[in-house]
mmCIF file of C-alpha atoms and ligand atoms in Angstrom:
data_model
loop_
_atom_site.group_PDB
_atom_site.id
_atom_site.type_symbol
_atom_site.label_atom_id
_atom_site.label_comp_id
_atom_site.label_asym_id
_atom_site.label_seq_id
_atom_site.Cartn_x
_atom_site.Cartn_y
_atom_site.Cartn_z
ATOM 1 C CA ILE A 1 2.375 -48.322 -19.473
ATOM 2 C CA TYR A 2 0.141 -46.911 -16.794
ATOM 3 C CA ARG A 3 1.573 -43.770 -15.276
ATOM 4 C CA PRO A 4 -0.145 -42.043 -12.391
ATOM 5 C CA VAL A 5 1.714 -38.840 -13.295
ATOM 6 C CA ASN A 6 1.823 -38.026 -16.980
ATOM 7 C CA GLY A 7 3.205 -34.503 -17.099
ATOM 8 C CA VAL A 8 5.158 -31.746 -15.379
ATOM 9 C CA ALA A 9 4.512 -28.051 -15.951
ATOM 10 C CA ALA A 10 6.356 -24.910 -14.906
ATOM 11 C CA ASP A 11 4.859 -21.421 -14.930
ATOM 12 C CA LYS A 12 7.190 -18.487 -14.273
ATOM 13 C CA SER A 13 4.769 -15.758 -15.306
ATOM 14 C CA GLN A 14 2.923 -15.389 -12.013
ATOM 15 C CA VAL A 15 3.379 -13.426 -8.841
ATOM 16 C CA ARG A 16 2.074 -14.328 -5.368
ATOM 17 C CA ILE A 17 0.187 -11.731 -3.362
ATOM 18 C CA ALA A 18 -1.172 -12.178 0.129
ATOM 19 C CA ILE A 19 -3.434 -10.101 2.340
ATOM 20 C CA LEU A 20 -2.522 -10.697 5.969
ATOM 21 C CA LYS A 21 -4.652 -10.831 9.090
ATOM 22 C CA VAL A 22 -8.095 -10.456 7.560
ATOM 23 C CA PRO A 23 -10.975 -11.037 9.980
ATOM 24 C CA ASP A 24 -11.982 -14.703 9.919
ATOM 25 C CA GLN A 25 -15.680 -14.136 9.374
ATOM 26 C CA PRO A 26 -18.208 -14.745 6.585
ATOM 27 C CA GLY A 27 -18.007 -12.431 3.600
ATOM 28 C CA ILE A 28 -14.342 -11.542 3.701
ATOM 29 C CA ALA A 29 -13.122 -13.834 0.916
ATOM 30 C CA ALA A 30 -16.145 -12.746 -1.125
ATOM 31 C CA ARG A 31 -15.179 -9.066 -0.796
ATOM 32 C CA ILE A 32 -11.564 -9.610 -1.748
ATOM 33 C CA PHE A 33 -12.208 -11.729 -4.814
ATOM 34 C CA GLY A 34 -15.351 -9.831 -5.754
ATOM 35 C CA ALA A 35 -13.248 -6.652 -5.988
ATOM 36 C CA LEU A 36 -10.624 -8.400 -8.124
ATOM 37 C CA SER A 37 -13.159 -9.970 -10.459
ATOM 38 C CA LYS A 38 -15.091 -6.692 -10.890
ATOM 39 C CA ASN A 39 -11.833 -5.292 -12.191
ATOM 40 C CA ASN A 40 -11.295 -8.267 -14.473
ATOM 41 C CA ILE A 41 -8.254 -9.572 -12.653
ATOM 42 C CA SER A 42 -7.831 -13.260 -13.422
ATOM 43 C CA VAL A 43 -6.722 -15.209 -10.352
ATOM 44 C CA ASP A 44 -5.017 -18.607 -10.645
ATOM 45 C CA MET A 45 -4.288 -20.196 -7.252
ATOM 46 C CA ILE A 46 -6.129 -19.166 -4.088
ATOM 47 C CA ILE A 47 -4.810 -20.585 -0.826
ATOM 48 C CA GLN A 48 -6.136 -20.097 2.655
ATOM 49 C CA SER A 49 -4.898 -22.313 5.454
ATOM 50 C CA LEU A 50 -5.869 -22.360 9.150
ATOM 51 C CA GLU A 51 -7.006 -19.317 11.072
ATOM 52 C CA GLU A 52 -5.141 -17.981 14.098
ATOM 53 C CA ASP A 53 -6.644 -15.616 16.703
ATOM 54 C CA ASN A 54 -9.790 -15.093 14.627
ATOM 55 C CA ALA A 55 -7.804 -13.879 11.646
ATOM 56 C CA ASN A 56 -6.380 -15.457 8.537
ATOM 57 C CA ASN A 57 -4.095 -14.831 5.565
ATOM 58 C CA ILE A 58 -5.320 -15.294 2.024
ATOM 59 C CA ALA A 59 -2.678 -15.821 -0.651
ATOM 60 C CA PHE A 60 -3.294 -15.955 -4.375
ATOM 61 C CA THR A 61 -1.434 -15.750 -7.657
ATOM 62 C CA VAL A 62 -2.010 -13.534 -10.676
ATOM 63 C CA ASP A 63 -0.134 -12.943 -13.885
ATOM 64 C CA GLU A 64 2.812 -10.603 -13.249
ATOM 65 C CA THR A 65 1.352 -8.100 -15.751
ATOM 66 C CA ASP A 66 -1.575 -7.645 -13.351
ATOM 67 C CA LEU A 67 0.584 -6.914 -10.296
ATOM 68 C CA ASN A 68 0.134 -3.136 -10.145
ATOM 69 C CA SER A 69 -3.616 -3.089 -10.735
ATOM 70 C CA THR A 70 -4.070 -5.952 -8.265
ATOM 71 C CA LEU A 71 -2.126 -4.070 -5.586
ATOM 72 C CA SER A 72 -4.163 -0.878 -5.925
ATOM 73 C CA ILE A 73 -7.469 -2.778 -5.801
ATOM 74 C CA LEU A 74 -6.265 -4.860 -2.869
ATOM 75 C CA GLU A 75 -4.968 -1.874 -0.879
ATOM 76 C CA GLU A 76 -8.446 -0.366 -0.892
ATOM 77 C CA VAL A 77 -9.906 -3.671 0.317
ATOM 78 C CA ARG A 78 -7.196 -3.962 2.959
ATOM 79 C CA MET A 79 -8.085 -0.540 4.402
ATOM 80 C CA ASN A 80 -11.796 -1.315 4.421
ATOM 81 C CA LEU A 81 -11.269 -4.642 6.176
ATOM 82 C CA GLY A 82 -8.641 -3.374 8.586
ATOM 83 C CA ALA A 83 -6.292 -6.123 7.446
ATOM 84 C CA LYS A 84 -2.683 -5.829 8.573
ATOM 85 C CA GLU A 85 -0.732 -5.709 5.299
ATOM 86 C CA ILE A 86 -0.231 -6.917 1.759
ATOM 87 C CA VAL A 87 2.879 -8.880 0.838
ATOM 88 C CA VAL A 88 4.223 -9.701 -2.612
ATOM 89 C CA ASP A 89 6.512 -12.509 -3.705
ATOM 90 C CA ASN A 90 7.524 -12.134 -7.338
ATOM 91 C CA ASP A 91 10.252 -14.760 -7.116
ATOM 92 C CA ILE A 92 7.978 -17.712 -7.765
ATOM 93 C CA ALA A 93 7.639 -20.491 -10.280
ATOM 94 C CA LYS A 94 4.554 -22.696 -10.111
ATOM 95 C CA ILE A 95 5.658 -26.291 -10.591
ATOM 96 C CA SER A 96 2.857 -28.802 -11.164
ATOM 97 C CA ILE A 97 2.592 -32.524 -11.682
ATOM 98 C CA VAL A 98 -0.496 -33.662 -13.521
ATOM 99 C CA GLY A 99 -2.084 -37.058 -13.869
ATOM 100 C CA ALA A 100 -5.348 -38.916 -14.037
ATOM 101 C CA GLY A 101 -4.101 -41.593 -11.694
ATOM 102 C CA MET A 102 -3.138 -39.539 -8.679
ATOM 103 C CA ILE A 103 -6.299 -39.899 -6.659
ATOM 104 C CA ASP A 104 -5.972 -42.420 -3.801
ATOM 105 C CA ARG A 105 -2.232 -42.765 -4.425
ATOM 106 C CA PRO A 106 -0.802 -41.768 -1.028
ATOM 107 C CA GLY A 107 2.756 -41.599 -2.229
ATOM 108 C CA ILE A 108 2.501 -39.218 -5.176
ATOM 109 C CA ALA A 109 2.644 -35.927 -3.293
ATOM 110 C CA ALA A 110 5.369 -37.343 -1.023
ATOM 111 C CA SER A 111 7.382 -38.330 -4.115
ATOM 112 C CA MET A 112 7.039 -34.857 -5.586
ATOM 113 C CA PHE A 113 8.203 -33.259 -2.335
ATOM 114 C CA GLU A 114 11.101 -35.761 -2.143
ATOM 115 C CA ALA A 115 12.211 -34.959 -5.690
ATOM 116 C CA LEU A 116 12.403 -31.264 -4.785
ATOM 117 C CA ALA A 117 14.059 -31.960 -1.410
ATOM 118 C CA GLU A 118 16.758 -34.066 -3.119
ATOM 119 C CA GLN A 119 17.722 -30.962 -5.100
ATOM 120 C CA ASN A 120 17.602 -28.828 -1.953
ATOM 121 C CA ILE A 121 14.705 -26.827 -3.433
ATOM 122 C CA ASN A 122 12.557 -25.089 -0.842
ATOM 123 C CA ILE A 123 8.772 -25.405 -1.232
ATOM 124 C CA LYS A 124 7.131 -22.004 -0.691
ATOM 125 C CA MET A 125 3.507 -23.033 -1.102
ATOM 126 C CA ILE A 126 1.466 -26.189 -1.751
ATOM 127 C CA ALA A 127 -1.985 -26.839 -3.199
ATOM 128 C CA THR A 128 -3.407 -30.154 -4.368
ATOM 129 C CA SER A 129 -6.339 -31.552 -6.288
ATOM 130 C CA GLU A 130 -7.002 -35.083 -7.540
ATOM 131 C CA ILE A 131 -5.381 -34.462 -10.885
ATOM 132 C CA LYS A 132 -2.796 -31.804 -10.061
ATOM 133 C CA ILE A 133 -0.297 -31.066 -7.306
ATOM 134 C CA SER A 134 1.301 -27.614 -7.422
ATOM 135 C CA CYS A 135 4.248 -26.239 -5.487
ATOM 136 C CA LEU A 136 5.703 -22.747 -5.644
ATOM 137 C CA VAL A 137 9.515 -22.616 -5.667
ATOM 138 C CA GLU A 138 12.070 -19.887 -6.412
ATOM 139 C CA LYS A 139 12.114 -18.923 -10.090
ATOM 140 C CA GLU A 140 15.749 -19.850 -10.631
ATOM 141 C CA ARG A 141 15.102 -23.398 -9.418
ATOM 142 C CA ALA A 142 12.248 -24.025 -11.892
ATOM 143 C CA HIS A 143 14.336 -25.807 -14.509
ATOM 144 C CA GLU A 144 15.978 -28.112 -11.954
ATOM 145 C CA ALA A 145 12.607 -28.801 -10.349
ATOM 146 C CA VAL A 146 11.121 -29.902 -13.665
ATOM 147 C CA ARG A 147 14.126 -32.126 -14.423
ATOM 148 C CA ALA A 148 13.963 -33.711 -10.969
ATOM 149 C CA LEU A 149 10.252 -34.451 -11.383
ATOM 150 C CA HIS A 150 10.663 -35.876 -14.885
ATOM 151 C CA SER A 151 13.270 -38.171 -13.423
ATOM 152 C CA LYS A 152 11.308 -39.101 -10.276
ATOM 153 C CA PHE A 153 8.172 -39.970 -12.253
ATOM 154 C CA GLU A 154 10.060 -41.638 -15.112
ATOM 155 C CA LEU A 155 8.960 -39.192 -17.780
ATOM 156 C CA ASP A 156 12.541 -38.780 -19.055
ATOM 157 C CA ASP A 157 12.608 -41.219 -21.935
ATOM 158 C CA GLU A 158 9.376 -39.826 -23.377
ATOM 159 C CA ASN A 159 10.915 -36.392 -23.307
ATOM 160 C CA ALA A 160 14.039 -37.638 -25.048
ATOM 161 C CA GLU A 161 11.808 -39.011 -27.786
ATOM 162 C CA ALA A 162 9.966 -35.722 -28.081
ATOM 163 C CA ASP A 163 13.207 -33.756 -28.266
ATOM 164 C CA LYS A 164 14.398 -35.791 -31.223
ATOM 165 C CA VAL A 165 11.279 -34.954 -33.246
ATOM 166 C CA ILE B 1 -26.296 -24.501 -22.518
ATOM 167 C CA TYR B 2 -22.692 -23.842 -21.623
ATOM 168 C CA ARG B 3 -22.086 -23.821 -17.905
ATOM 169 C CA PRO B 4 -18.702 -23.003 -16.440
ATOM 170 C CA VAL B 5 -19.683 -24.848 -13.266
ATOM 171 C CA ASN B 6 -21.420 -28.159 -13.785
ATOM 172 C CA GLY B 7 -21.505 -29.695 -10.330
ATOM 173 C CA VAL B 8 -21.344 -29.227 -6.576
ATOM 174 C CA ALA B 9 -19.970 -31.855 -4.196
ATOM 175 C CA ALA B 10 -19.951 -32.125 -0.400
ATOM 176 C CA ASP B 11 -17.696 -34.473 1.550
ATOM 177 C CA LYS B 12 -18.301 -34.798 5.284
ATOM 178 C CA SER B 13 -16.084 -37.820 5.858
ATOM 179 C CA GLN B 14 -12.786 -35.990 6.289
ATOM 180 C CA VAL B 15 -10.905 -34.388 9.111
ATOM 181 C CA ARG B 16 -8.338 -31.580 8.888
ATOM 182 C CA ILE B 17 -4.993 -31.969 10.615
ATOM 183 C CA ALA B 18 -2.230 -29.399 10.714
ATOM 184 C CA ILE B 19 1.349 -29.443 11.920
ATOM 185 C CA LEU B 20 2.328 -25.975 13.119
ATOM 186 C CA LYS B 21 5.603 -24.102 12.958
ATOM 187 C CA VAL B 22 7.681 -26.575 10.963
ATOM 188 C CA PRO B 23 11.059 -25.225 9.828
ATOM 189 C CA ASP B 24 10.689 -23.630 6.394
ATOM 190 C CA GLN B 25 13.544 -25.499 4.746
ATOM 191 C CA PRO B 26 13.926 -28.143 2.030
ATOM 192 C CA GLY B 27 12.937 -31.663 2.966
ATOM 193 C CA ILE B 28 10.316 -30.941 5.582
ATOM 194 C CA ALA B 29 7.220 -31.539 3.487
ATOM 195 C CA ALA B 30 8.911 -34.659 2.108
ATOM 196 C CA ARG B 31 9.440 -36.073 5.618
ATOM 197 C CA ILE B 32 5.887 -35.413 6.736
ATOM 198 C CA PHE B 33 4.166 -36.904 3.733
ATOM 199 C CA GLY B 34 6.777 -39.615 3.288
ATOM 200 C CA ALA B 35 5.945 -40.854 6.785
ATOM 201 C CA LEU B 36 2.203 -40.800 6.064
ATOM 202 C CA SER B 37 2.530 -42.567 2.731
ATOM 203 C CA LYS B 38 4.864 -45.251 4.162
ATOM 204 C CA ASN B 39 2.010 -46.025 6.545
ATOM 205 C CA ASN B 40 -0.497 -46.084 3.708
ATOM 206 C CA ILE B 41 -2.406 -43.013 4.864
ATOM 207 C CA SER B 42 -4.275 -41.532 1.925
ATOM 208 C CA VAL B 43 -4.181 -37.729 1.985
ATOM 209 C CA ASP B 44 -6.732 -35.633 0.093
ATOM 210 C CA MET B 45 -6.040 -31.883 0.348
ATOM 211 C CA ILE B 46 -2.604 -30.494 1.247
ATOM 212 C CA ILE B 47 -2.414 -26.772 1.897
ATOM 213 C CA GLN B 48 0.611 -24.696 2.750
ATOM 214 C CA SER B 49 0.390 -20.919 2.590
ATOM 215 C CA LEU B 50 3.061 -18.285 3.253
ATOM 216 C CA GLU B 51 5.910 -18.728 5.706
ATOM 217 C CA GLU B 52 6.383 -16.483 8.731
ATOM 218 C CA ASP B 53 9.674 -16.147 10.674
ATOM 219 C CA ASN B 54 11.274 -19.036 8.786
ATOM 220 C CA ALA B 55 8.501 -21.431 9.784
ATOM 221 C CA ASN B 56 5.270 -22.610 8.235
ATOM 222 C CA ASN B 57 2.115 -24.576 8.922
ATOM 223 C CA ILE B 58 1.105 -27.493 6.749
ATOM 224 C CA ALA B 59 -2.550 -28.532 6.814
ATOM 225 C CA PHE B 60 -4.024 -31.572 5.163
ATOM 226 C CA THR B 61 -7.160 -33.687 5.184
ATOM 227 C CA VAL B 62 -7.584 -37.427 5.626
ATOM 228 C CA ASP B 63 -10.569 -39.703 6.002
ATOM 229 C CA GLU B 64 -11.857 -39.524 9.576
ATOM 230 C CA THR B 65 -11.236 -43.290 9.972
ATOM 231 C CA ASP B 66 -7.508 -42.547 9.611
ATOM 232 C CA LEU B 67 -7.423 -39.874 12.319
ATOM 233 C CA ASN B 68 -5.830 -41.904 15.112
ATOM 234 C CA SER B 69 -3.125 -43.550 13.028
ATOM 235 C CA THR B 70 -2.362 -40.208 11.351
ATOM 236 C CA LEU B 71 -1.956 -38.503 14.723
ATOM 237 C CA SER B 72 0.473 -41.096 16.071
ATOM 238 C CA ILE B 73 2.609 -41.008 12.904
ATOM 239 C CA LEU B 74 2.508 -37.224 12.861
ATOM 240 C CA GLU B 75 3.426 -36.846 16.538
ATOM 241 C CA GLU B 76 6.665 -38.718 15.930
ATOM 242 C CA VAL B 77 7.451 -36.460 12.964
ATOM 243 C CA ARG B 78 6.570 -33.400 15.026
ATOM 244 C CA MET B 79 9.065 -34.339 17.724
ATOM 245 C CA ASN B 80 11.816 -35.051 15.207
ATOM 246 C CA LEU B 81 11.266 -31.728 13.444
ATOM 247 C CA GLY B 82 10.831 -29.688 16.600
ATOM 248 C CA ALA B 83 7.496 -28.421 15.259
ATOM 249 C CA LYS B 84 5.297 -26.573 17.748
ATOM 250 C CA GLU B 85 2.073 -28.630 17.764
ATOM 251 C CA ILE B 86 -0.520 -30.620 15.896
ATOM 252 C CA VAL B 87 -4.094 -29.360 15.653
ATOM 253 C CA VAL B 88 -7.204 -31.223 14.551
ATOM 254 C CA ASP B 89 -10.469 -29.888 13.169
ATOM 255 C CA ASN B 90 -13.038 -32.637 12.779
ATOM 256 C CA ASP B 91 -15.908 -30.228 12.194
ATOM 257 C CA ILE B 92 -15.334 -29.854 8.474
ATOM 258 C CA ALA B 93 -17.219 -30.460 5.274
ATOM 259 C CA LYS B 94 -15.337 -30.094 1.998
ATOM 260 C CA ILE B 95 -17.581 -28.215 -0.430
ATOM 261 C CA SER B 96 -16.409 -28.178 -4.038
ATOM 262 C CA ILE B 97 -17.594 -26.681 -7.291
ATOM 263 C CA VAL B 98 -16.432 -28.478 -10.395
ATOM 264 C CA GLY B 99 -16.401 -27.427 -14.015
ATOM 265 C CA ALA B 100 -14.459 -27.557 -17.221
ATOM 266 C CA GLY B 101 -15.081 -23.915 -17.910
ATOM 267 C CA MET B 102 -13.653 -22.322 -14.785
ATOM 268 C CA ILE B 103 -10.187 -21.496 -16.035
ATOM 269 C CA ASP B 104 -9.726 -17.801 -16.930
ATOM 270 C CA ARG B 105 -13.131 -16.980 -15.462
ATOM 271 C CA PRO B 106 -12.212 -14.386 -12.828
ATOM 272 C CA GLY B 107 -15.603 -14.337 -11.206
ATOM 273 C CA ILE B 108 -16.209 -18.014 -10.453
ATOM 274 C CA ALA B 109 -14.325 -18.236 -7.157
ATOM 275 C CA ALA B 110 -15.764 -14.858 -6.104
ATOM 276 C CA SER B 111 -19.288 -16.157 -6.871
ATOM 277 C CA MET B 112 -18.701 -19.269 -4.807
ATOM 278 C CA PHE B 113 -17.463 -17.195 -1.861
ATOM 279 C CA GLU B 114 -20.448 -14.822 -2.268
ATOM 280 C CA ALA B 115 -22.920 -17.707 -2.240
ATOM 281 C CA LEU B 116 -21.477 -18.913 1.074
ATOM 282 C CA ALA B 117 -21.253 -15.374 2.503
ATOM 283 C CA GLU B 118 -24.944 -14.767 1.668
ATOM 284 C CA GLN B 119 -25.797 -17.699 3.966
ATOM 285 C CA ASN B 120 -23.411 -16.381 6.620
ATOM 286 C CA ILE B 121 -21.261 -19.504 6.216
ATOM 287 C CA ASN B 122 -17.654 -19.048 7.325
ATOM 288 C CA ILE B 123 -14.943 -20.349 4.994
ATOM 289 C CA LYS B 124 -12.315 -22.237 7.002
ATOM 290 C CA MET B 125 -9.938 -23.131 4.189
ATOM 291 C CA ILE B 126 -9.615 -22.582 0.420
ATOM 292 C CA ALA B 127 -7.804 -24.437 -2.352
ATOM 293 C CA THR B 128 -8.294 -24.027 -6.088
ATOM 294 C CA SER B 129 -7.374 -25.670 -9.353
ATOM 295 C CA GLU B 130 -8.582 -24.975 -12.917
ATOM 296 C CA ILE B 131 -11.415 -27.452 -12.678
ATOM 297 C CA LYS B 132 -12.233 -27.436 -8.975
ATOM 298 C CA ILE B 133 -12.590 -24.899 -6.170
ATOM 299 C CA SER B 134 -12.864 -26.345 -2.672
ATOM 300 C CA CYS B 135 -13.795 -24.642 0.572
ATOM 301 C CA LEU B 136 -13.964 -26.199 4.027
ATOM 302 C CA VAL B 137 -16.970 -25.114 6.100
ATOM 303 C CA GLU B 138 -18.561 -26.358 9.338
ATOM 304 C CA LYS B 139 -20.199 -29.765 8.895
ATOM 305 C CA GLU B 140 -23.674 -28.605 9.863
ATOM 306 C CA ARG B 141 -23.628 -25.933 7.130
ATOM 307 C CA ALA B 142 -22.818 -28.432 4.338
ATOM 308 C CA HIS B 143 -26.382 -28.907 3.140
ATOM 309 C CA GLU B 144 -27.070 -25.172 3.028
ATOM 310 C CA ALA B 145 -23.768 -24.568 1.280
ATOM 311 C CA VAL B 146 -24.635 -27.039 -1.473
ATOM 312 C CA ARG B 147 -28.113 -25.518 -1.922
ATOM 313 C CA ALA B 148 -26.684 -22.006 -2.101
ATOM 314 C CA LEU B 149 -24.156 -23.078 -4.740
ATOM 315 C CA HIS B 150 -26.740 -24.944 -6.822
ATOM 316 C CA SER B 151 -28.750 -21.762 -6.797
ATOM 317 C CA LYS B 152 -25.847 -19.377 -7.511
ATOM 318 C CA PHE B 153 -24.639 -21.451 -10.463
ATOM 319 C CA GLU B 154 -28.129 -22.242 -11.750
ATOM 320 C CA LEU B 155 -27.880 -25.973 -11.281
ATOM 321 C CA ASP B 156 -31.276 -26.078 -9.531
ATOM 322 C CA ASP B 157 -33.598 -26.969 -12.389
ATOM 323 C CA GLU B 158 -31.371 -29.828 -13.533
ATOM 324 C CA ASN B 159 -31.505 -31.210 -10.018
ATOM 325 C CA ALA B 160 -35.293 -30.938 -9.955
ATOM 326 C CA GLU B 161 -35.366 -32.972 -13.150
ATOM 327 C CA ALA B 162 -33.063 -35.597 -11.673
ATOM 328 C CA ASP B 163 -35.172 -35.859 -8.524
ATOM 329 C CA LYS B 164 -38.282 -36.641 -10.502
ATOM 330 C CA VAL B 165 -36.657 -39.639 -12.201
HETATM 331 C C1 LIG C 201 -10.921 -15.655 5.915
HETATM 332 C C2 LIG C 201 -12.146 -15.742 5.048
HETATM 333 O O1 LIG C 201 -12.073 -16.881 4.226
HETATM 334 C C3 LIG C 201 -13.446 -15.788 5.854
HETATM 335 N N1 LIG C 201 -13.440 -16.915 6.749
HETATM 336 C C4 LIG C 201 -14.650 -15.853 4.911
HETATM 337 O O2 LIG C 201 -15.466 -16.713 5.038
HETATM 338 O O3 LIG C 201 -14.756 -15.089 4.005
HETATM 339 C C1 LIG C 202 7.477 -25.973 4.897
HETATM 340 C C2 LIG C 202 7.973 -26.976 3.883
HETATM 341 O O1 LIG C 202 7.149 -27.004 2.746
HETATM 342 C C3 LIG C 202 9.404 -26.705 3.451
HETATM 343 N N1 LIG C 202 9.518 -25.386 2.865
HETATM 344 C C4 LIG C 202 9.858 -27.774 2.473
HETATM 345 O O2 LIG C 202 10.308 -27.467 1.404
HETATM 346 O O3 LIG C 202 9.724 -28.927 2.697
#
């Protein structure tokens, strides 16, 4: 059976960090992530949306074990850039749907968001690619989110089979 | 030779649309993208970063041929949600680096941002996944961006070979 979505994943080991009101000019993202990579900090998601008044926010996720080192590196960058502040959200679970068939399927992201909405789960952050759509939700909602997505994308019976093994 | 990045892509056929100051509560993303998908609008990137004062912005890209229909659908949603406004940026090129080996490689995103910074190219938007990092830049910088990335990730000689064929 062809399924556009063939799996759901939940990752509760990450923390979201954002540097607010960085100047929206060339070289800024390079400095931030250059500093992190020089210090061997592995970054998972990086999200930057629209600018406002010539400034922007850049949010990213790292493993929670890297929180303290990330914050000290980032504080130095923040001072050098004159960015407003650094904010941390450690109440996040990264919920992802994965599939080869998602590209050019307008309804897949909408269905994911609907599944979460039906459980009254708030979506804190969104990033998409052709084979993966990820949403950040509160940690304690992760299990429900996964169940709702298994159900929405009809992955339940497969899971029942797997559980019996 | 193992290369973490094996390709660079540029897409100049999209437009970025954002709906600003939507209420940050369950069901909002579902309504927006439900309305678009009901009308068969194919969405490529969806980006939502951190909330501010219980509201958020949601930005997404569609093919430029879908701009007008997207705007009329979105305006109706905007009114129903009481969202502040809709903004359009049609001066965008989506520049992506693709590779199987990018996961757990802290420096790849930083290198991409550095390549663009070295050409004084401003990064308008960022979204990442394990196999793809995408940045939106001004349309007229697309060609330079691709060249800079080919060079940074040493994909130049392969391209020279391909051109000779
Ligand atoms: C905000 C940040 O992305 C900046 N526009 C840059 O190009 O580095
Ligand atoms: C802003 C939007 O993503 C909202 N938080 C929702 O869950 O739908």
